[in-house]
Amino acid sequence: MQPNVTRPSQRSFDQGREVRLIRHFTKHAEGAVLACFGDTQVLCTASVNAGVPRWLKGQGQGWITAEYGMLPRATHTRSDREASRGKQGGRTLEIQRLIGRALRAAVDLKALGEFTITIDCDVIQADGGTRTAAITGGCVALVDALRSLQRDRKITQDPLKQLVSAISVGMYQGQAVLDLDYAEDANCDTDMNVVMTETGGFIEVQGTAEGAPYVREEMNAMLDLAAQGCEFLVNAQRQALREP
Amino acid sequence: MQPNVTRPSQRSFDQGREVRLIRHFTKHAEGAVLACFGDTQVLCTASVNAGVPRWLKGQGQGWITAEYGMLPRATHTRSDREASRGKQGGRTLEIQRLIGRALRAAVDLKALGEFTITIDCDVIQADGGTRTAAITGGCVALVDALRSLQRDRKITQDPLKQLVSAISVGMYQGQAVLDLDYAEDANCDTDMNVVMTETGGFIEVQGTAEGAPYVREEMNAMLDLAAQGCEFLVNAQRQALREP
Amino acid sequence: MQPNVTRPSQRSFDQGREVRLIRHFTKHAEGAVLACFGDTQVLCTASVNAGVPRWLKGQGQGWITAEYGMLPRATHTRSDREASRGKQGGRTLEIQRLIGRALRAAVDLKALGEFTITIDCDVIQADGGTRTAAITGGCVALVDALRSLQRDRKITQDPLKQLVSAISVGMYQGQAVLDLDYAEDANCDTDMNVVMTETGGFIEVQGTAEGAPYVREEMNAMLDLAAQGCEFLVNAQRQALREP
Amino acid sequence: MQPNVTRPSQRSFDQGREVRLIRHFTKHAEGAVLACFGDTQVLCTASVNAGVPRWLKGQGQGWITAEYGMLPRATHTRSDREASRGKQGGRTLEIQRLIGRALRAAVDLKALGEFTITIDCDVIQADGGTRTAAITGGCVALVDALRSLQRDRKITQDPLKQLVSAISVGMYQGQAVLDLDYAEDANCDTDMNVVMTETGGFIEVQGTAEGAPYVREEMNAMLDLAAQGCEFLVNAQRQALREP
Amino acid sequence: MQPNVTRPSQRSFDQGREVRLIRHFTKHAEGAVLACFGDTQVLCTASVNAGVPRWLKGQGQGWITAEYGMLPRATHTRSDREASRGKQGGRTLEIQRLIGRALRAAVDLKALGEFTITIDCDVIQADGGTRTAAITGGCVALVDALRSLQRDRKITQDPLKQLVSAISVGMYQGQAVLDLDYAEDANCDTDMNVVMTETGGFIEVQGTAEGAPYVREEMNAMLDLAAQGCEFLVNAQRQALREP
Amino acid sequence: MQPNVTRPSQRSFDQGREVRLIRHFTKHAEGAVLACFGDTQVLCTASVNAGVPRWLKGQGQGWITAEYGMLPRATHTRSDREASRGKQGGRTLEIQRLIGRALRAAVDLKALGEFTITIDCDVIQADGGTRTAAITGGCVALVDALRSLQRDRKITQDPLKQLVSAISVGMYQGQAVLDLDYAEDANCDTDMNVVMTETGGFIEVQGTAEGAPYVREEMNAMLDLAAQGCEFLVNAQRQALREP
């Protein structure tokens, strides 16, 4: 390991980007958070609907689902609009399934009752780590939606079990590094996304060798960084949620 | 006519909403303008690509096209994501065709040469008049894209013929009113969208009676207001474009 | 203005094409009208179904909707079959939305009760003005469908509020002209479609500058012609409906 | 067998419906034939395009293909528009594949050269036997298209090998009958479509037991009737093609 | 006729391929038969579901439907996966409609009661005659499903009316031949698929001239061979069904 | 940890299922392996095509891609056919992206040259672990395809870098267990899929908490088991590949 490797972002190996979680970013949704990880900006809205999908009916529990999209020019070169191509791509579906699983882990679905909360994560500007910003910001929007249900006396109990956040880690020139931006992601050997609870449990680990395979020692180094990164993010979430 | 009718917005009959045209709102696109008409917020990006659609090839001219989308929770209640439903709805297609026609009228396509500029208009927050904000903001993004082509010496001549802007007018309780917001749009008898050049020519007029038919005198009153509104918008466009 | 301009069709500026509205053109539909504006031929059928779309249920009112299609070889060169391409194009959706809005203006939906009438407008042969022929012929088919509902005692009251017709006008070589055929439409500067009630109110005005922008004086000249054209069409509708 | 069975149509067992093959029914297509078998009306157009599908390129031969559609209200009750449902149904695809195979048998594709002829068969009014009317009328439209290619000196040789026609036969109350209309088709035990050349060869036989299975003797009786019916149709085709 | 023609497969003109009908090939389905006609291998599963399609509800009868698919590399060269292309091709739809019609003829749908049985026929390896193997094997899977319904006392009566099997015949170098493999199918003049009941009735005959038209005498020779082939297949079905 | 927990399968915590990798399972593909992990059966075929996707052209390298499907009745209850629903689901896309990434790690794409190898993984019978069987069997099919390219002298160098295999591990009642079958997968708290090289490097780790979050110690136990499982699988791959 060479802790002195210079990252494209000039950040030290264990330094994440500036994180901003701006609540009430739009006015219609029950929760609406702009999550910024450096130049990555994801608008996360939480929408509450009475009722649950058909396959859940009559079981006395709620549902959390997520959808993910990128504005066509969120990226360096314009990508086709999925609505116009007529289908969501594999990457989009993979990411929105991940966000949904992650956020369901934050909530006691029985306590939610027969409501569905849809978390829409739309990338306004992309610079790496959009799925981790979406999970981290989406969780704050979700809490706002749960609060609105309680405020409107539609539910009596707080269904929140735990905050959930996510960060990426990777191997860059033989060094484990935290929170990859686009330039780092494009040049790293391994890209790993880690979703954790506020008490440090793992919800999801997805690590892919894009160049050389990674070994156990490297995995350990990456998981250590991820735990540190998620601790920081949970504090940012708590901070944001303390504001009115 | 009763000029003293009270609009839901408390605005006088000939008063438009506050307009902001924020350039450089995101960093990747050649043009990126957040157009706000009151609470309506539309992100308009202009993307330049070398080449033209197949049916235009070899004719020595360029092309301008537009796409329009709404974030699912830009509205009071969440609407389905078009990418997930697998097709763009009729309203979306109708609006993006209108935006494309309007912006092509701003440009000398011969002078543009074989480049395609795509204007993406994505509604972040909707409160009536999204298509007029899209055209007005999209035109500013388009100018930024044309400037970038000139700066990069890809074209030598300025293809801009004229600025183009758009405003809605309508009949509200027997009174012609300017720049309808959502509450007004939902309750008016006629909704008319007018696209004009900076010299006051009409590019497009689309007026629909949603309640009672409208008569010639009412049409005249609406067109007078529209001309006044577009003059104001052109000034806002010029003002925004004077900044660096 | 130069009222002496020679149109490709040799018609004078204010002369529409021969109009035929042939009722009972096919045998299954409740209304079935072949609408011919010169060489443009559109088969308009009206189909009655008990019930209304889900979002209207329980409101004690009916619904009128329209669909539009072109046979692949209705045009000079064959166009792809939309059923085979797997979606309706933007132009098709735009036109069928226009037809639907126009014909709903003809009917008191409360008096119709919980019936849905679908107006299918299929272009057998195209020579400009298909949407105006569709609206004009579709309104006659709609009346036949309303009559069949009354004849069958499914409704007791006549839901027809007013006949609705439509005509195109345009600027051709600086002259406002009535009822553009294909050759004129392809070469005009402005193309405007106007939908009017039998008492001369406007239901919809859609005017697009395809070349130079148009000015207020030109708009006035076009609207004058349109009023005159729709008056003629309403007479043709009445004439057709007087026959058994 | 009981030759005295009374058909719903009152026709004798071996009597087909009145057949009309009206050429030049629309003006744009190279061939345009309205084929009427009694109340069944199918508009068959033939469109010529230079070039062949990719998989045939460079083989010095042409291609004939067919598409089939039904206007939504060609039938007793309105059926959904396939363009709006987003796909062609299995019945449609099955029929248009049949028409294409049948008409390719009429032509020497080598002599046609690298042209594609598309036969569009659109059912204006349905009363049973639409596919047989489509093949019979489509063949006449095809001949008109071949003639236009020769007239325009695009090909020097007549690619027509033989006229092709089609008729339906069936078992109705134990009796083989010719040319089923809708009422008969809905109540027969077997429905068989037979495509034949003008010299009496079989191109395609498709016979389906819809009620009881049929035996060899019944098949023979149906094939005899079909041969007789196709002979009649070929004469009608020749008659139509003799007119200018 | 030249009974001494040498087939690519070296088989005599009236010799079918080795047929295997392996029941219980997979473990989840109510019926699961691998049908092998020589190198052609089709997995036919029968799935029972309570309920019927909406349009059959309340009529006290059941439904049998079929779906057909080919694994992408069941063939010499890989064909696109239909799930990935987004639609089933015309050939697929045509075949699965044929299989469904054939198998419905085997069953008394009233005696089945309100159950739906879906027969999935998936081609593991293709060497000609996949649709005939699918029908022949699908019928055995269907019987297993009917037996499971009786064993579970969901129905009290055996709904099987008759076994149904299918075979292809064709004209190869002027000779009628039985059970075409891929090499023969690609070079024959006529390809005919025949579906028969165990008592020798015809359910479906589909014969297509791919080269020269065929005459009545050839049709007779092919039908004779088909009858002989189906008799053999019914014995194979009975044999398979006698095993536990 | 309680190594004495009783698994539904009665296997000990570190015992995988019987593995069979049957080469040459079908005859057309360059590689065709039936991979069985217990009752899970996946047919993996490798198809070689000259050329590469457009975005790779001219870079002198090859491409490996994968597609995944499940026969409708591979599972306990029938699932809809994706070809008939008109799109591949998110789970399917996620899995086939995983398989593709995994198998690309096995090959030096430069040494492959401009060939594309498509690995089709079709689940004949599902009992948990279909994606790991697909990767493990797909790698063997891939090697057969590479061998065929060398045998045909289309490439001169062996592009295989390393064998790649995959296994699932999970937390079942507090115990890390190897190779979950369906009953175990449905009841475990964590499900982790691990893809490894033959030298023990990680290509991909995807671990999801389906019940309680998992902690670092549990992750370590699961990764230990996975390494042991993949070692076993690599031996099975080598064994299979030694046969002719």
CSV table of C-alpha atoms in Angstrom, one decimal, chain C residues 30-110:
chain,number,residue,atom,x,y,z
C,30,GLU,CA,-72.9,3.8,-35.1
C,31,GLY,CA,-71.6,6.7,-37.2
C,32,ALA,CA,-69.4,6.3,-40.4
C,33,VAL,CA,-68.6,9.3,-42.5
C,34,LEU,CA,-66.2,9.6,-45.4
C,35,ALA,CA,-65.0,13.2,-45.3
C,36,CYS,CA,-63.5,14.4,-48.6
C,37,PHE,CA,-61.9,17.8,-48.9
C,38,GLY,CA,-60.8,17.7,-52.5
C,39,ASP,CA,-58.5,14.6,-52.8
C,40,THR,CA,-58.2,14.3,-49.1
C,41,GLN,CA,-60.3,11.4,-47.9
C,42,VAL,CA,-60.7,10.5,-44.2
C,43,LEU,CA,-63.0,7.8,-42.9
C,44,CYS,CA,-64.5,8.9,-39.6
C,45,THR,CA,-66.3,6.3,-37.5
C,46,ALA,CA,-68.0,6.8,-34.2
C,47,SER,CA,-68.2,3.8,-31.8
C,48,VAL,CA,-70.4,3.8,-28.7
C,49,ASN,CA,-69.4,1.8,-25.7
C,50,ALA,CA,-71.1,1.7,-22.3
C,51,GLY,CA,-68.9,2.9,-19.5
C,52,VAL,CA,-66.2,5.5,-19.2
C,53,PRO,CA,-62.5,5.5,-18.5
C,54,ARG,CA,-61.5,4.6,-15.0
C,55,TRP,CA,-60.6,8.2,-14.0
C,56,LEU,CA,-64.1,9.4,-14.9
C,57,LYS,CA,-66.1,6.7,-13.1
C,58,GLY,CA,-68.9,7.6,-10.9
C,59,GLN,CA,-69.1,11.2,-12.0
C,60,GLY,CA,-72.2,10.7,-14.1
C,61,GLN,CA,-70.7,11.9,-17.3
C,62,GLY,CA,-69.6,10.5,-20.6
C,63,TRP,CA,-66.4,10.8,-22.7
C,64,ILE,CA,-65.4,11.5,-26.3
C,65,THR,CA,-62.0,10.4,-27.5
C,66,ALA,CA,-60.4,10.3,-30.9
C,67,GLU,CA,-57.8,8.2,-32.6
C,68,TYR,CA,-56.1,9.1,-35.9
C,69,GLY,CA,-54.2,7.0,-38.4
C,70,MET,CA,-52.9,7.1,-41.9
C,71,LEU,CA,-52.9,4.1,-44.2
C,72,PRO,CA,-49.3,3.6,-45.2
C,73,ARG,CA,-49.8,4.6,-48.8
C,74,ALA,CA,-52.2,7.4,-48.2
C,75,THR,CA,-49.3,9.7,-49.1
C,76,HIS,CA,-47.0,10.2,-52.1
C,77,THR,CA,-44.3,7.9,-50.7
C,78,ARG,CA,-45.1,5.0,-48.4
C,79,SER,CA,-44.7,5.7,-44.7
C,80,ASP,CA,-44.1,3.0,-42.1
C,81,ARG,CA,-47.1,1.4,-40.5
C,82,GLU,CA,-47.2,2.7,-36.9
C,83,ALA,CA,-48.6,-0.7,-35.7
C,84,SER,CA,-45.5,-2.3,-37.1
C,85,ARG,CA,-43.1,0.3,-35.7
C,86,GLY,CA,-44.6,-0.3,-32.3
C,87,LYS,CA,-45.7,3.2,-31.5
C,88,GLN,CA,-47.7,6.1,-32.7
C,89,GLY,CA,-45.6,9.1,-33.8
C,90,GLY,CA,-45.7,12.5,-32.3
C,91,ARG,CA,-47.6,14.0,-35.2
C,92,THR,CA,-50.3,11.3,-34.8
C,93,LEU,CA,-50.7,11.8,-31.1
C,94,GLU,CA,-50.8,15.6,-31.6
C,95,ILE,CA,-53.5,15.3,-34.2
C,96,GLN,CA,-55.7,12.8,-32.3
C,97,ARG,CA,-55.5,15.0,-29.1
C,98,LEU,CA,-56.6,17.9,-31.2
C,99,ILE,CA,-59.6,16.0,-32.7
C,100,GLY,CA,-60.6,14.8,-29.3
C,101,ARG,CA,-60.6,18.2,-27.7
C,102,ALA,CA,-62.5,19.7,-30.6
C,103,LEU,CA,-65.3,17.1,-30.6
C,104,ARG,CA,-65.7,17.2,-26.8
C,105,ALA,CA,-66.6,20.8,-27.3
C,106,ALA,CA,-69.5,19.8,-29.4
C,107,VAL,CA,-71.2,17.7,-26.6
C,108,ASP,CA,-72.6,18.2,-23.2
C,109,LEU,CA,-70.9,15.3,-21.5
C,110,LYS,CA,-73.3,15.3,-18.6
